Short mmCIF file of C-alpha atoms and ligand atoms in Angstrom, two decimals:
data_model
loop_
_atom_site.label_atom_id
_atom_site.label_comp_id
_atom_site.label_asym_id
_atom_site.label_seq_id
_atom_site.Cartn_x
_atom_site.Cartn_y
_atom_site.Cartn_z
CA UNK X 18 -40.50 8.60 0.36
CA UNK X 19 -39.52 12.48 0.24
CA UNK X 20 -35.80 12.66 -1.36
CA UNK X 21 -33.22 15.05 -0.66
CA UNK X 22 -35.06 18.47 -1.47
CA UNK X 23 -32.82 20.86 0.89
CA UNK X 24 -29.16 21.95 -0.41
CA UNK X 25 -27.00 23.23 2.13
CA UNK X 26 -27.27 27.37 2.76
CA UNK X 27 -23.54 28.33 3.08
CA UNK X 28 -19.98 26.92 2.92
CA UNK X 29 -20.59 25.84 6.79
CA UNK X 30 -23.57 23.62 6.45
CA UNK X 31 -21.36 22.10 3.62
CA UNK X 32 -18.48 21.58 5.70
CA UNK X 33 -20.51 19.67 8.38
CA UNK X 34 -22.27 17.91 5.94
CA UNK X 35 -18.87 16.71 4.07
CA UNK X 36 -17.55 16.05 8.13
CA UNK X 37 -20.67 13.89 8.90
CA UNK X 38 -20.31 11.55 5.71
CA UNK X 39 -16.36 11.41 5.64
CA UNK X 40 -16.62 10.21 9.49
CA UNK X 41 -20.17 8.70 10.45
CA UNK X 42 -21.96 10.04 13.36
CA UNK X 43 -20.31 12.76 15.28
CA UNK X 44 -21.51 15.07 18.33
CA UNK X 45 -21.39 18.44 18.19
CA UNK X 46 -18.51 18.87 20.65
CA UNK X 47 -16.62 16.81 17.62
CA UNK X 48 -17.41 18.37 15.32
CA UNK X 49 -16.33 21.25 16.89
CA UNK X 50 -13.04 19.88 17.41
CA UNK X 51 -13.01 19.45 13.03
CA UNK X 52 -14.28 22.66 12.35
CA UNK X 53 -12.88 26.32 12.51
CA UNK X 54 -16.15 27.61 13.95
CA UNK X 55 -17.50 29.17 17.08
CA UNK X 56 -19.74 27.04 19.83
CA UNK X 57 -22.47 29.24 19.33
CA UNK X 58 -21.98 29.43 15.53
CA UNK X 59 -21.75 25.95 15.09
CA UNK X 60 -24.88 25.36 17.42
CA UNK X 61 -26.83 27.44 15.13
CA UNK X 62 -25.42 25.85 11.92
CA UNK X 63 -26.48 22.24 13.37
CA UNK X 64 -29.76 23.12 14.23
CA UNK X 65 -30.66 24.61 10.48
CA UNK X 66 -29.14 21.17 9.13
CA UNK X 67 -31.92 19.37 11.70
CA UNK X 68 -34.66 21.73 10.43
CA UNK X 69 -33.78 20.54 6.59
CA UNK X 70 -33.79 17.29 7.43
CA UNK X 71 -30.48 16.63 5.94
CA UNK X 72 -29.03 15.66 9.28
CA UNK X 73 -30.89 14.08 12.28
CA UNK X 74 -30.07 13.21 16.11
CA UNK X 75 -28.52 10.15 16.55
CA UNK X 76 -28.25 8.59 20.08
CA UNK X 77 -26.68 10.32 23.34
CA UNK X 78 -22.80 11.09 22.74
CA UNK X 79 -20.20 9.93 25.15
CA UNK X 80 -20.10 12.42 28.25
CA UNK X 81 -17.15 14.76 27.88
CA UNK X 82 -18.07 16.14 31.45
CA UNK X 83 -20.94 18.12 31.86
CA UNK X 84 -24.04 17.90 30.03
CA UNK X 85 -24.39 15.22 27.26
CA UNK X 86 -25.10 16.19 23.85
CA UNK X 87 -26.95 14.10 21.11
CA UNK X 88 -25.02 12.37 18.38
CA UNK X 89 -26.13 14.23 14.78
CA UNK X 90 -25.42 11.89 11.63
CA UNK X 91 -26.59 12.24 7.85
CA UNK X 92 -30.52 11.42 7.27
CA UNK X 93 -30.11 7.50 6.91
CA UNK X 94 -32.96 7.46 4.33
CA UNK X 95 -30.48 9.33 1.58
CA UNK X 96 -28.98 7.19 -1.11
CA UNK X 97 -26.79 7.80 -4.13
CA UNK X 98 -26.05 6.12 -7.08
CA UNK X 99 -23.29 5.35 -8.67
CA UNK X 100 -22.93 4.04 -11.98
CA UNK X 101 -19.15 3.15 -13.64
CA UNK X 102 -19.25 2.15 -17.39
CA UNK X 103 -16.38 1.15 -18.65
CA UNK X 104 -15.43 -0.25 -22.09
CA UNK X 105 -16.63 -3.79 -21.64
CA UNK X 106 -19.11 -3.93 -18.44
CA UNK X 107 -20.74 -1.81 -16.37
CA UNK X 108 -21.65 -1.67 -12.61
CA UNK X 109 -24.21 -0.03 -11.11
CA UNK X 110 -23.96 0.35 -6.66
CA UNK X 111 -26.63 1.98 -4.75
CA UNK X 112 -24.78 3.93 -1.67
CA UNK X 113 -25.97 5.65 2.09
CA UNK X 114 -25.00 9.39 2.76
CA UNK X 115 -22.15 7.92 4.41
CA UNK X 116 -21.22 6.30 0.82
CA UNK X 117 -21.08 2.91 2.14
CA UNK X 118 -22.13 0.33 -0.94
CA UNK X 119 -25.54 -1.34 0.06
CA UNK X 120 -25.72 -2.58 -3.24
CA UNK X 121 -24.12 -3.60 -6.08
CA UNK X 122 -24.23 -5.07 -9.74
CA UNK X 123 -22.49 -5.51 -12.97
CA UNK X 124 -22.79 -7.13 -16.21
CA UNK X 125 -21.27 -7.41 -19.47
CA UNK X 126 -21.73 -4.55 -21.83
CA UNK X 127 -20.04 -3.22 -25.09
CA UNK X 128 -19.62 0.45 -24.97
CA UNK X 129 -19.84 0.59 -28.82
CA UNK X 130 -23.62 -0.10 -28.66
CA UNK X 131 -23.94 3.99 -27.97
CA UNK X 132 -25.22 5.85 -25.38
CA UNK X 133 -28.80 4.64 -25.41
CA UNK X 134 -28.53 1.28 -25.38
CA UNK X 135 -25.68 1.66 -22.54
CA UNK X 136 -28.26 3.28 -20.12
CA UNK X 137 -30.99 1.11 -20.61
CA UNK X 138 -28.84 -1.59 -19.49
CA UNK X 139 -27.67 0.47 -16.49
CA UNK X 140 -31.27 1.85 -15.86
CA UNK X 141 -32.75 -1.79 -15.58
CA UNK X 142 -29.59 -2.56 -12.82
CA UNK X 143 -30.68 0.70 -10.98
CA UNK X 144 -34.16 -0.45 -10.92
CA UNK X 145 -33.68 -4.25 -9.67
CA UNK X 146 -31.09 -2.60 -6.65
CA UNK X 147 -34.46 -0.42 -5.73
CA UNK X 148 -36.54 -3.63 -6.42
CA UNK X 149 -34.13 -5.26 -3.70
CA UNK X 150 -35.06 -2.95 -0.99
CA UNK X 151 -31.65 -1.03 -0.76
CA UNK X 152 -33.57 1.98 -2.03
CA UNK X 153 -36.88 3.61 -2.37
CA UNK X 154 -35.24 6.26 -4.93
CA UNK X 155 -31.94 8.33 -5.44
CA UNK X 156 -31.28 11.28 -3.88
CA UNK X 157 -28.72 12.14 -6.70
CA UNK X 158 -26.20 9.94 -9.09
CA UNK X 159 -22.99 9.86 -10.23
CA UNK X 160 -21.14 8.76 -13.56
CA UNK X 161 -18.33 7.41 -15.10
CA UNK X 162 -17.66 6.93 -18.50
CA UNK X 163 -14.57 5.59 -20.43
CA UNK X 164 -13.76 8.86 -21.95
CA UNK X 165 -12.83 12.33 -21.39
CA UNK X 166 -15.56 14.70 -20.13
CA UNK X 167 -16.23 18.11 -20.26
CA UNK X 168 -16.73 18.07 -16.44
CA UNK X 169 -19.21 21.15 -16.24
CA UNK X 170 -21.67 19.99 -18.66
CA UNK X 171 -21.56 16.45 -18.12
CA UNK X 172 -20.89 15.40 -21.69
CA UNK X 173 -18.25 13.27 -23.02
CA UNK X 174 -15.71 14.11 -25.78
CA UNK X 175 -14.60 12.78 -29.28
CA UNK X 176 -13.93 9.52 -26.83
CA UNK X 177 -12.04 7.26 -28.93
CA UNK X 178 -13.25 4.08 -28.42
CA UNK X 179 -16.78 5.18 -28.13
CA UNK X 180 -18.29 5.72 -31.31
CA UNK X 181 -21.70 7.64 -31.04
CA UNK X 182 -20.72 9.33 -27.42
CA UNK X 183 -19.47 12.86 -28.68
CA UNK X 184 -21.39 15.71 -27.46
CA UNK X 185 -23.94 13.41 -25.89
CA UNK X 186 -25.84 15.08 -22.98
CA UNK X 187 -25.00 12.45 -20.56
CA UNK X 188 -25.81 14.58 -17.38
CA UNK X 189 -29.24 16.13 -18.73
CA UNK X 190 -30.58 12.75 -20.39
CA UNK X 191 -30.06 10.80 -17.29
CA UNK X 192 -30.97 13.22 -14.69
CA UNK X 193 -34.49 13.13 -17.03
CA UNK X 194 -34.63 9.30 -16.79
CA UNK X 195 -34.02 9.51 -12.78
CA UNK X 196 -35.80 12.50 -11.56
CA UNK X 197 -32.37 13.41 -9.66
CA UNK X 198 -29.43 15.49 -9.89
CA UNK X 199 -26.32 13.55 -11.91
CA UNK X 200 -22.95 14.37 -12.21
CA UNK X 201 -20.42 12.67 -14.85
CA UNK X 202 -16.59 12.46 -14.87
CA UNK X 203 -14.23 10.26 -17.20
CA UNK X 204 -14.02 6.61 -15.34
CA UNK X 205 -10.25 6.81 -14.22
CA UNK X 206 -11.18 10.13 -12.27
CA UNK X 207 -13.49 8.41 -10.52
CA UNK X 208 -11.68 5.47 -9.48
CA UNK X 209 -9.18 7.55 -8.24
CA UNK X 210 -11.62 9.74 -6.03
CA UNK X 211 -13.17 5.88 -4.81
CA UNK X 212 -9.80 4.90 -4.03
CA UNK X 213 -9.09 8.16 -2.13
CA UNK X 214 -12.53 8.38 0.09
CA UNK X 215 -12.53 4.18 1.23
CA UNK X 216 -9.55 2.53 -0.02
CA UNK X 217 -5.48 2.75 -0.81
CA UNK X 218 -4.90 6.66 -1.09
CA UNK X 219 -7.37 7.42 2.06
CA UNK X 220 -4.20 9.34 3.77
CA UNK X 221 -2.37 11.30 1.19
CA UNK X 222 -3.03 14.34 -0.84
CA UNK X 223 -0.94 13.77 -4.23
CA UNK X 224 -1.16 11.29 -5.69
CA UNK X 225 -1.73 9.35 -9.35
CA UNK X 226 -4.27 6.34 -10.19
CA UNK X 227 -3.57 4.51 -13.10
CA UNK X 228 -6.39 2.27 -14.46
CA UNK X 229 -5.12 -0.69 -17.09
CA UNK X 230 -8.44 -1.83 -18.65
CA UNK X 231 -9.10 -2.47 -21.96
CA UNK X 232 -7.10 0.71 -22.60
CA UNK X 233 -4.87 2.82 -20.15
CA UNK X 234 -5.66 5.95 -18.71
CA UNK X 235 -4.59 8.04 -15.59
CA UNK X 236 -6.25 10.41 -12.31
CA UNK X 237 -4.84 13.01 -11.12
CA UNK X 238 -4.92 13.76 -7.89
CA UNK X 239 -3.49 16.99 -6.73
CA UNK X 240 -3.81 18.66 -3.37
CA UNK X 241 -6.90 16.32 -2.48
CA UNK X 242 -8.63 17.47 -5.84
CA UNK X 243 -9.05 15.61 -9.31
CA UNK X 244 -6.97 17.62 -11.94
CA UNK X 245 -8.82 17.41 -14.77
CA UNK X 246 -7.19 19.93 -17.50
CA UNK X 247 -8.11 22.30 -20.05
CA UNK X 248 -10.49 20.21 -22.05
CA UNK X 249 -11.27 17.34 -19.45
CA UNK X 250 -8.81 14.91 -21.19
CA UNK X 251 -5.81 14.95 -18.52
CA UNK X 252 -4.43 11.92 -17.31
CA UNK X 253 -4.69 10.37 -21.33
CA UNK X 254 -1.92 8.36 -21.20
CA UNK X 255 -2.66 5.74 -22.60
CA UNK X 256 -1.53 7.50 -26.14
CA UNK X 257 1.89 8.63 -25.29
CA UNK X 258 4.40 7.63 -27.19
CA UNK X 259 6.69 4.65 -26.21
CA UNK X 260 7.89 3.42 -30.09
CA UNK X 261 8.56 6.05 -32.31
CA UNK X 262 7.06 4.38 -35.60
CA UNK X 263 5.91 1.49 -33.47
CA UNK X 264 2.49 -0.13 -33.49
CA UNK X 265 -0.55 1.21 -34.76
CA UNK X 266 -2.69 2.73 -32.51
CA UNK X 267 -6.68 3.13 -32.82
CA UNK X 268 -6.25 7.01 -32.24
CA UNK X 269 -4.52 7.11 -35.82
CA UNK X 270 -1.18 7.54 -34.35
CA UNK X 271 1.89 5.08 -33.88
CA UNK X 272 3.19 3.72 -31.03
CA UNK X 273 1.33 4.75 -28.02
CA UNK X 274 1.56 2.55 -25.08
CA UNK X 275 -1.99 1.54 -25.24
CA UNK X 276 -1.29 -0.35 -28.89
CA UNK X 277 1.38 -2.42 -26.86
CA UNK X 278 -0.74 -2.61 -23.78
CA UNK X 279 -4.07 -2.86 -22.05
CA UNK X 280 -6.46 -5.76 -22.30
CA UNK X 281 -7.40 -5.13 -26.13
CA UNK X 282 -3.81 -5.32 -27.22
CA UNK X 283 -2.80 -8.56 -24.15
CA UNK X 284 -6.27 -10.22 -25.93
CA UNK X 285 -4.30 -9.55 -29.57
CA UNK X 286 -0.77 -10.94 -28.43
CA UNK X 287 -2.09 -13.44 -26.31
CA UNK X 288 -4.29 -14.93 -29.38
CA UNK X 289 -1.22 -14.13 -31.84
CA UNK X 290 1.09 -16.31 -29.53
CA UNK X 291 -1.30 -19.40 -29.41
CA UNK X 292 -1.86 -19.33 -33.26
CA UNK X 293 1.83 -19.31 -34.06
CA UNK X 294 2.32 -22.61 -31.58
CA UNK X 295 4.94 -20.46 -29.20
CA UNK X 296 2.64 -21.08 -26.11
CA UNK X 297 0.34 -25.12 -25.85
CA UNK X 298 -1.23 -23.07 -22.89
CA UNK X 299 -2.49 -20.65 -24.50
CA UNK X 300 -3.61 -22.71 -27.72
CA UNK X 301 -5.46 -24.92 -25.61
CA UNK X 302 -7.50 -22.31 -23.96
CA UNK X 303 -8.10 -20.69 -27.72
CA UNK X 304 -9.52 -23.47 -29.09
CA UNK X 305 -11.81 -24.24 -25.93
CA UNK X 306 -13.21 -20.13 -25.45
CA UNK X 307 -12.75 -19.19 -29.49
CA UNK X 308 -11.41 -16.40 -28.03
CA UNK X 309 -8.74 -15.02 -25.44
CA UNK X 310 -8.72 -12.01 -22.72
CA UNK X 311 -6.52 -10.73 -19.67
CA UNK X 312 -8.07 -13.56 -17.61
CA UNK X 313 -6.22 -16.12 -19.59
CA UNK X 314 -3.19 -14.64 -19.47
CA UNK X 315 -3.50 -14.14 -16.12
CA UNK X 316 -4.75 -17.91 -15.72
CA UNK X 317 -1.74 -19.33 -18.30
CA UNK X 318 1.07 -17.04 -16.19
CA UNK X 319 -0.08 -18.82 -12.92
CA UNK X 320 0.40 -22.43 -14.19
CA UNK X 321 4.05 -20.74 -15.42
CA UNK X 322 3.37 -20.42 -18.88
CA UNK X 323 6.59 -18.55 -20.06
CA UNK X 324 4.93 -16.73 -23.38
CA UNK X 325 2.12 -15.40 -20.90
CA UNK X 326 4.25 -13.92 -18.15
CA UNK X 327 6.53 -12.72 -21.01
CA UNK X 328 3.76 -10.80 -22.42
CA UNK X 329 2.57 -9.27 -19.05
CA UNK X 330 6.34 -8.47 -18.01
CA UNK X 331 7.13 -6.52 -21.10
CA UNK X 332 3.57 -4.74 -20.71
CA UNK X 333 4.63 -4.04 -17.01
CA UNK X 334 7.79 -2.48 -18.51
CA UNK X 335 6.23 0.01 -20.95
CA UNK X 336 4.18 0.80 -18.53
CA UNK X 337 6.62 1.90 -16.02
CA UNK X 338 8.68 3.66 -18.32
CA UNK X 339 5.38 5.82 -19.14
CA UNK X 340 4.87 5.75 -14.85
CA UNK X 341 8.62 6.86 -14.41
CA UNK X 342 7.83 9.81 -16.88
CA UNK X 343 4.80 10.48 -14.98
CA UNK X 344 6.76 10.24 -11.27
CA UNK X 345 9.38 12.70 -12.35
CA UNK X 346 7.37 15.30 -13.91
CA UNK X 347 4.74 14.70 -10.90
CA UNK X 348 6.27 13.78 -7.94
CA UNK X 349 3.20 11.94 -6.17
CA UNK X 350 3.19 10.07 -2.65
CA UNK X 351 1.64 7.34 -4.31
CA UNK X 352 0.50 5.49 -6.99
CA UNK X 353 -1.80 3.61 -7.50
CA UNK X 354 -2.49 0.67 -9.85
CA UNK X 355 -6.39 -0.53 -11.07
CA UNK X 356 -8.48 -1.71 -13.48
CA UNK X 357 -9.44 -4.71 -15.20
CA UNK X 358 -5.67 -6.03 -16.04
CA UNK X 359 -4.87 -6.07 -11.93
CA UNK X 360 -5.92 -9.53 -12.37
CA UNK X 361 -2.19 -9.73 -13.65
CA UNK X 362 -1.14 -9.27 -9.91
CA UNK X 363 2.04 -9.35 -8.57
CA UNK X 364 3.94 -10.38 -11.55
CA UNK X 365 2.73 -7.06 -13.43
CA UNK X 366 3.43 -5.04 -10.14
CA UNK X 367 6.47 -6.12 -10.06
CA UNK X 368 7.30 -5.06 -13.81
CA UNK X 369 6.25 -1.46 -13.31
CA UNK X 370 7.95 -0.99 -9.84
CA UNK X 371 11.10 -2.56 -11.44
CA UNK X 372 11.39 -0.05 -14.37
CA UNK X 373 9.78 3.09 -12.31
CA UNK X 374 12.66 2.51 -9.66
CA UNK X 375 15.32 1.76 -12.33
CA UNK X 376 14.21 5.21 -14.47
CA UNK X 377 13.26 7.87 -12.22
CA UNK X 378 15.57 10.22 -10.11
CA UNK X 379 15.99 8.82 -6.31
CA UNK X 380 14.63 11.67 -4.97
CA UNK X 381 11.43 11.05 -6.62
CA UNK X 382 10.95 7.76 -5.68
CA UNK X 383 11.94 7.30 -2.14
CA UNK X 384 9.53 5.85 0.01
CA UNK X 385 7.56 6.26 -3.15
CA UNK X 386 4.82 3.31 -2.69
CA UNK X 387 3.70 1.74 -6.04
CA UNK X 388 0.50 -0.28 -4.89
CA UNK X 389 -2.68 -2.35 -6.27
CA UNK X 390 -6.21 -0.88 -5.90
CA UNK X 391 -8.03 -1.51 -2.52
CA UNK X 392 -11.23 -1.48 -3.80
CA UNK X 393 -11.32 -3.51 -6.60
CA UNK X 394 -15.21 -3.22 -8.75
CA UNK X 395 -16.21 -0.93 -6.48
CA UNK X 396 -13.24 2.14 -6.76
CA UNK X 397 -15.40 3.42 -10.24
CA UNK X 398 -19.51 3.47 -8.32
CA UNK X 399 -17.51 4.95 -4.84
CA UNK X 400 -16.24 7.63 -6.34
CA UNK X 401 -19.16 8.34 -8.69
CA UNK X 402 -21.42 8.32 -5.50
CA UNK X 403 -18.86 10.79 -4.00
CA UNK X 404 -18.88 13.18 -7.08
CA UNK X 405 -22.55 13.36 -7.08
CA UNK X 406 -22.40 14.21 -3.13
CA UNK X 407 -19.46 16.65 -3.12
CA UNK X 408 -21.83 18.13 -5.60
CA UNK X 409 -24.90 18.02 -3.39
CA UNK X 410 -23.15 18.89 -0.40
CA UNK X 411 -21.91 22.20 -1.55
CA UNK X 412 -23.53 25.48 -1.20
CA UNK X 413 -26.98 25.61 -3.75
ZN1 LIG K 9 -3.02 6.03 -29.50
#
């Protein structure tokens, strides 16, 4: 099948396009109603879209009175990819124009392995999702990786926990291996950007997503757009400082919040706890699994193990103090809570609203909702899929 060869020709054609995949199937009376152009200009705008191929007719259109006008939507044959990789798994979803997931895997992975190894893995998902039917090929793909990114180039940067990453030409190698455009951003960024298109933060325009995985990071989201920074590492927070000579941290420095906690540093004190004999839950489920992760703690917390709720109360607090740093310097309308650890639930929720409310200014956090993720697995490939057609549906 023919892929997506056309780009759009001017900041119109974009517009439409952007219009037609943020709200499905429109006619061109609606459209007008969305856009700041002229009948005629917008007639003539539609009509080069048709001739591309890039949008097609789509059924009659309700009657508005007089004559009825066909419904235009996105060619139904387009299909993105996204791929999220984050430090322990990766999932791979296979998305229409209208980025609605048709498809969607994940597996186990270590990060560590390097770059080449981590892309064969996500490669072979690609290819069974096209095996399955959802796709004949990708019209373009987006990326997230555990790191920061320098966002024009596509290539990740002194990541910390990613040995053999630096300076690798994610974007070029990959867009090689597909035959396709790609686009990369750090992981966080793009579960904020899922979050914002088809889940929690669909209505507001500031607003911060913070990811607790295996580590902690942050997105940005200001005026509608990812804030990225300087050097594509905005949003690290997992490295601030919440013990002055606390902890040692695997950045080299001492007492960042991501050394007290995260999933690598719950898996630590979880396993520390049920070798010292403070928590029989715990123990039990060491001796049985040889070792321990967020799950269990998550697991030992519901059956009321004190030690475990202890540990993901105090984590909750550190947390919020870093949040209630964030919220007064910031100011958002909401934030937003994700990752790996929001298996934790309520009882971590409840920590970081607790010590956000308690530590920032009441003007900052009125009506100031502090919410779980919508979208779960999916925030990271939704947002990638969006990157890689915000890119594609922008002027060539
Ligand atoms: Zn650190």
């Amino acid at each position: 099948m023919r892929r997506m060869t056309a780009r759009p020709a001017n900041a119109h054609q974009a517009r439409l396009l952007r219009l037609l995949r943020d709200h499905g199937p429109n006619s061109r009376a609606q459209l007008g109603d969305r856009i700041d152009l002229s009948r005629s200009k917008l007639a003539v705008e539609v009509d080069r879209l048709l001739e591309t191929g890039l949008v097609v007719a789509d059924g009659l259109a309700a009657s508005r009175g007089g004559r009825r006008s066909h419904n235009v939507r996105l060619a139904p044959s387009l299909r993105f990819l996204g791929i999220d990789i984050g430090a322990t798994s990766v999932d791979v979803a296979v998305t229409n124009a209208e980025l609605e997931v048709l498809g969607h895997l994940t597996q186990p992975m270590d990060v560590r392995e390097g770059p080449v190894a981590v892309f064969e893995q996500a490669l072979a998902l690609a290819g069974k999702l096209r095996a399955s039917g959802v796709a004949e090929g990708f019209d373009g793909a987006g990326i997230g990786v555990p790191g920061p990114v320098r966002f024009p180039e596509g290539v990740p940067v002194a990541p910390p926990i990613m040995p053999g990453w630096d300076g690798f030409p994610v974007r070029e190698a990959l867009s090689q291996e597909l035959g396709c455009p790609v686009m990369v951003d750090n992981d966080v960024n793009l579960m904020a950007v899922g979050e914002q298109h088809a889940g929690v933060a669909r209505t507001v325009r500031d607003f911060l997503f913070v990811k607790i995985g295996t580590g902690i990071g942050c997105g940005i989201v200001v005026n509608g757009e990812v804030y990225r920074g300087t050097t594509g590492s905005a949003g690290d927070i997992g490295h601030i400082q919440v013990e002055p000579d606390g902890r040692p941290c695997a950045c080299g420095n001492h007492g960042c919040l991501e050394a007290y906690f995260g999933g690598a540093s719950l898996a630590r004190d979880a396993e520390a706890a049920a070798r010292a004999g403070t928590s029989p839950e715990l123990a039990a489920r060491l001796a049985a699994a040889g070792s321990l992760g967020a799950p269990d703690v998550a697991a030992a917390a519901a059956s009321g193990d004190p030690v475990a709720l202890d540990l993901i109360r105090t984590g909750g607090t550190r947390t919020g103090q870093v949040i209630a740093g964030l919220v007064s310097f910031f100011n958002p309308d909401l934030v937003v809570i994700g990752g790996g650890v929001t298996g934790l639930g309520h009882t971590l929720l409840a920590a970081v609203r607790t010590q956000v409310y308690r530590q920032s200014l009441p003007l900052a956090t009125n009506n100031l909702p502090i919410v779980l993720g919508e979208l779960g697995q999916a925030a990271g490939v939704t947002g990638a899929a969006r990157l890689i057609s915000d890119h594609l549906f922008s002027p060539a």
